[in-house]
Short mmCIF file of C-alpha atoms in Angstrom, two decimals:
data_model
loop_
_atom_site.label_atom_id
_atom_site.label_comp_id
_atom_site.label_asym_id
_atom_site.label_seq_id
_atom_site.Cartn_x
_atom_site.Cartn_y
_atom_site.Cartn_z
CA MET L 197 119.70 64.23 67.13
CA ASP L 198 116.27 64.92 67.37
CA ALA L 199 116.54 63.82 71.74
CA LYS L 200 118.82 66.62 71.99
CA ILE L 201 116.60 69.34 69.73
CA CYS L 202 113.63 68.64 72.30
CA ASN L 203 115.76 68.95 75.23
CA ALA L 204 117.18 72.66 74.24
CA ILE L 205 113.17 73.61 73.35
CA GLN L 206 112.05 71.98 76.78
CA ASP L 207 115.21 74.24 78.59
CA ILE L 208 114.58 77.04 76.45
CA ASN L 209 110.90 77.17 77.53
CA THR L 210 111.97 76.03 81.20
CA ILE L 211 114.05 79.17 81.14
CA LYS L 212 111.47 81.53 79.78
CA GLU L 213 108.73 81.11 82.54
CA THR L 214 111.14 80.94 85.47
CA ILE L 215 111.66 84.74 83.95
CA GLU L 216 107.98 85.57 83.20
CA ASN L 217 107.38 84.32 86.37
CA THR L 218 109.79 86.51 88.33
CA LYS L 219 109.01 89.87 87.30
CA VAL L 220 107.13 92.28 89.00
CA HIS L 221 104.35 94.12 87.01
CA HIS L 222 103.33 96.73 89.06
CA ARG L 223 100.84 98.16 86.85
CA GLY L 224 97.61 95.89 88.41
CA MET L 225 98.87 97.40 91.74
CA TYR L 226 98.98 101.53 90.97
CA LEU L 227 95.68 101.07 89.32
CA MET L 228 93.85 99.32 92.44
CA CYS L 229 95.43 102.37 94.43
CA PHE L 230 93.78 105.15 92.64
CA LEU L 231 91.05 102.44 92.60
CA LEU L 232 90.05 102.44 95.96
CA GLY L 233 91.06 106.61 96.51
CA THR L 234 88.45 107.40 93.99
CA TYR L 235 85.83 105.23 95.42
CA ASN L 236 86.69 106.58 98.69
CA ILE L 237 86.86 109.95 98.01
CA LEU L 238 83.58 110.12 96.26
CA LYS L 239 82.06 108.00 99.38
CA TYR L 240 83.42 111.56 101.26
CA ILE L 241 81.79 114.41 99.01
CA PHE L 242 78.24 112.11 98.39
CA GLY L 243 78.52 112.18 102.79
CA MET L 244 79.31 115.70 103.32
CA THR L 245 77.65 116.38 101.21
CA PHE L 246 74.42 114.88 102.76
CA LEU L 247 75.80 116.40 106.02
CA LEU L 248 75.95 119.12 104.17
CA TYR L 249 71.92 118.85 102.46
CA PRO L 250 70.69 117.29 104.39
CA ALA L 251 66.89 117.28 101.73
CA TRP L 252 69.50 114.70 98.96
CA GLY L 253 68.81 111.95 100.51
CA PHE L 254 70.03 110.31 97.00
CA CYS L 255 73.64 111.12 98.01
CA VAL L 256 73.42 108.10 100.43
CA THR L 257 71.96 106.14 98.47
CA VAL L 258 74.36 106.71 95.50
CA SER L 259 77.89 106.37 97.81
CA THR L 260 76.09 103.00 99.70
CA TYR L 261 74.68 100.69 97.32
CA LEU L 262 76.66 102.26 94.26
CA LEU L 263 79.85 103.68 95.41
CA PRO L 264 80.34 99.25 95.98
CA PHE L 265 79.34 97.90 93.43
CA LEU L 266 81.15 100.87 90.94
CA LEU L 267 84.10 99.81 92.84
CA LEU L 268 83.98 95.68 92.51
CA VAL L 269 83.17 96.03 88.87
CA GLY L 270 86.52 98.18 88.66
CA TYR L 271 88.98 95.40 90.26
CA THR L 272 87.60 92.46 88.64
CA CYS L 273 88.26 94.80 85.12
CA ILE L 274 91.72 95.56 86.85
CA TYR L 275 92.43 91.76 87.84
CA ARG L 276 90.98 90.08 84.84
CA ASN L 277 93.72 92.57 82.55
CA GLU L 278 96.35 91.39 84.63
CA ARG L 279 96.17 88.11 84.61
CA LYS L 280 98.19 87.63 81.48
CA TYR L 281 100.76 87.85 83.55
CA SER L 282 102.19 85.47 84.75
CA ASN L 283 104.04 85.71 87.87
CA LYS L 284 102.37 83.53 90.11
CA TYR L 285 103.22 85.00 93.07
CA TYR L 286 102.24 88.93 92.00
CA LEU L 287 98.85 87.26 91.60
CA SER L 288 98.10 86.16 94.14
CA LEU L 289 99.22 88.89 96.00
CA LEU L 290 96.59 90.98 94.53
CA CYS L 291 93.60 88.96 94.42
CA ILE L 292 93.56 87.91 98.14
CA TRP L 293 94.32 91.82 98.90
CA GLY L 294 92.25 93.13 96.59
CA ILE L 295 89.34 90.71 97.27
CA ILE L 296 89.84 92.10 101.24
CA ALA L 297 89.61 95.79 100.15
CA ILE L 298 85.96 94.71 98.19
CA ALA L 299 84.95 92.52 100.25
CA ILE L 300 84.76 94.92 103.15
CA PRO L 301 82.48 97.56 100.91
CA ILE L 302 80.53 95.23 99.32
CA GLY L 303 79.95 93.51 102.67
CA ALA L 304 78.43 96.96 104.44
CA MET L 305 76.22 97.02 100.85
CA VAL L 306 74.64 93.78 101.82
CA ILE L 307 74.19 94.43 105.66
CA TYR L 308 72.10 98.08 104.69
CA LEU L 309 70.21 95.52 101.80
CA LEU L 310 68.88 93.03 104.57
CA LYS L 311 68.53 96.10 107.08
CA LEU L 312 65.87 97.19 104.73
CA LEU L 313 63.89 93.84 105.21
CA PRO L 314 61.13 93.47 107.17
CA GLY L 315 61.59 92.85 110.86
CA MET L 316 65.62 93.14 109.47
CA GLY L 317 65.21 97.09 110.89
CA ASP L 318 65.68 98.94 114.18
CA ASN L 319 63.00 100.91 113.83
CA GLY L 320 65.21 103.84 114.00
CA VAL L 321 66.83 103.56 116.97
CA GLU L 322 69.97 103.77 117.07
CA ASN L 323 72.54 102.90 120.25
CA GLY L 324 75.16 105.35 120.25
CA GLY L 325 77.90 102.86 121.49
CA GLY L 326 77.15 99.95 118.51
CA VAL L 327 77.45 102.99 116.25
CA LEU L 328 80.85 104.47 118.01
CA TYR L 329 81.67 100.94 117.95
CA ALA L 330 80.44 100.16 114.29
CA SER L 331 82.31 103.28 112.88
CA PHE L 332 85.74 103.06 114.84
CA ALA L 333 86.00 99.02 113.11
CA SER L 334 84.93 100.42 109.60
CA ASN L 335 87.88 103.31 109.54
CA PHE L 336 90.81 100.69 111.97
CA SER L 337 90.40 98.07 108.32
CA GLY L 338 90.59 100.81 105.89
CA ILE L 339 93.57 102.08 107.38
CA LEU L 340 94.72 98.63 108.81
CA LEU L 341 94.55 97.64 104.58
CA PHE L 342 96.43 100.64 103.70
CA CYS L 343 98.63 99.74 106.05
CA ILE L 344 99.03 95.87 104.32
CA PHE L 345 99.08 97.23 100.99
CA MET L 346 102.26 98.92 101.52
CA VAL L 347 103.86 96.54 102.69
CA MET L 348 103.41 94.76 100.12
CA CYS L 349 104.80 97.03 98.01
CA ALA L 350 107.51 97.85 100.56
CA TYR L 351 108.44 93.76 98.98
CA SER L 352 107.79 94.65 95.35
CA LEU L 353 109.38 97.67 95.13
CA ASN L 354 112.12 96.87 97.17
CA LYS L 355 111.76 99.52 99.52
CA ARG L 356 111.53 98.65 103.43
CA TYR L 357 111.31 102.22 104.80
CA MET L 358 107.85 101.72 103.89
CA ILE L 359 107.76 98.91 106.45
CA GLY L 360 108.26 101.21 108.81
CA LEU L 361 105.98 103.89 107.17
CA ALA L 362 102.97 100.93 107.33
CA VAL L 363 103.99 100.52 110.65
CA ALA L 364 104.32 104.57 111.61
CA GLY L 365 100.82 105.59 110.00
CA LEU L 366 99.17 101.99 111.47
CA PHE L 367 100.28 103.64 115.41
CA GLY L 368 98.97 107.03 114.70
CA TYR L 369 95.72 106.13 113.68
CA MET L 370 95.44 104.53 117.42
CA LEU L 371 97.10 107.08 118.84
CA LEU L 372 94.56 109.87 118.16
CA THR L 373 91.82 107.74 118.43
CA VAL L 374 92.94 106.77 121.77
CA THR L 375 94.34 109.44 122.89
CA PHE L 376 92.20 112.24 121.04
CA GLY L 377 89.62 110.44 120.87
CA SER L 378 86.99 112.87 121.93
CA ALA L 379 89.27 116.64 120.47
CA SER L 380 87.71 117.57 116.92
CA VAL L 381 88.76 120.75 114.70
CA PRO L 382 85.11 123.05 114.36
CA PHE L 383 83.11 122.35 111.49
CA PRO L 384 81.73 125.54 109.49
CA PHE L 385 78.62 126.69 110.96
CA ILE L 386 75.38 125.03 109.21
CA PRO L 387 72.03 127.05 109.16
CA GLY L 388 69.62 124.98 111.36
CA GLN L 389 71.63 122.97 112.53
CA PRO L 390 73.89 122.53 116.06
CA GLU L 391 77.47 122.74 115.55
CA VAL L 392 79.44 120.03 114.85
CA GLY L 393 83.28 118.99 115.14
CA ILE L 394 85.04 116.55 113.09
CA PRO L 395 87.43 114.14 114.92
CA TYR L 396 91.34 114.35 114.66
CA HIS L 397 90.85 110.24 113.76
CA SER L 398 88.25 110.73 111.28
CA LEU L 399 89.88 113.55 108.76
CA TYR L 400 93.59 111.08 109.44
CA TYR L 401 91.45 107.92 107.76
CA ASN L 402 90.25 110.09 104.75
CA ALA L 403 93.63 111.39 104.16
CA VAL L 404 95.21 108.39 104.64
CA THR L 405 92.37 106.10 102.45
CA CYS L 406 91.96 109.48 100.05
CA ILE L 407 94.86 110.82 98.85
CA GLY L 408 97.76 108.56 100.49
CA TYR L 409 96.37 105.55 97.67
CA LEU L 410 96.30 108.02 94.95
CA VAL L 411 99.94 109.49 95.90
CA LEU L 412 101.32 105.93 96.78
CA GLY L 413 99.77 104.36 93.13
CA PHE L 414 101.96 107.66 91.53
CA TYR L 415 104.48 106.94 93.35
CA ILE L 416 104.54 102.86 92.14
CA ARG L 417 103.49 104.27 88.05
CA GLN L 418 106.33 106.61 88.65
CA LYS L 419 108.54 103.27 90.18
CA GLU L 420 107.78 101.03 87.24
CA ARG L 421 108.18 103.30 84.23
CA GLY L 422 111.45 104.08 85.66
CA GLU L 423 112.62 100.03 84.88
CA ALA L 424 110.85 99.98 82.15
CA GLY L 425 113.27 103.16 80.79
CA ASP L 426 115.82 100.84 82.36
CA GLU L 427 114.94 98.23 80.21
CA TYR L 428 115.62 99.64 77.29
CA ARG L 429 118.95 101.68 77.91
#
């Protein structure tokens, strides 16, 4: 009799563990969207502030060193909080994608720090082609990460049309970069500085990585609340 009770309890625990492992939690996903969206907005604001007021050199310091560090702290807090859920697939996706998304700005911060060391800098001489290539690589990686995250959300939310949106988003950036690479929107005149323009692909990048993450985060949050409400009906 005792053996049957023990087997029954073991079966119940196995069923419970299976159910928990198949539950989909979205809290960490939309929190990551809010975190990255806020990070990119602040980075853009500090960058534009330095462009308008070059004397405000602390904007470069904040956007280059402080913001990536805060991004790392925010991701660590989100992941540690999400570890209480036992869905291994969800945690794996959040871990792998999150590490890549955080590693890019952290890696850039480390490179900038290395350039401050004696003999590691370029003495202020910048290669135009190298700068353009680095900018394209950075922006493309940001767009690609956003599109990969949309694909993850498509399977997690069972919204396959998001895969098409992700492909279209990546194609849009490549089209603007290759076809309209030299086209730009005139920037408001800055006293004492030549007239400049913001390239279309740069505007597209900032719109996707700033507004896109926030919109996607609010969408995931609403979906989770809707699913939670259905469970209690």
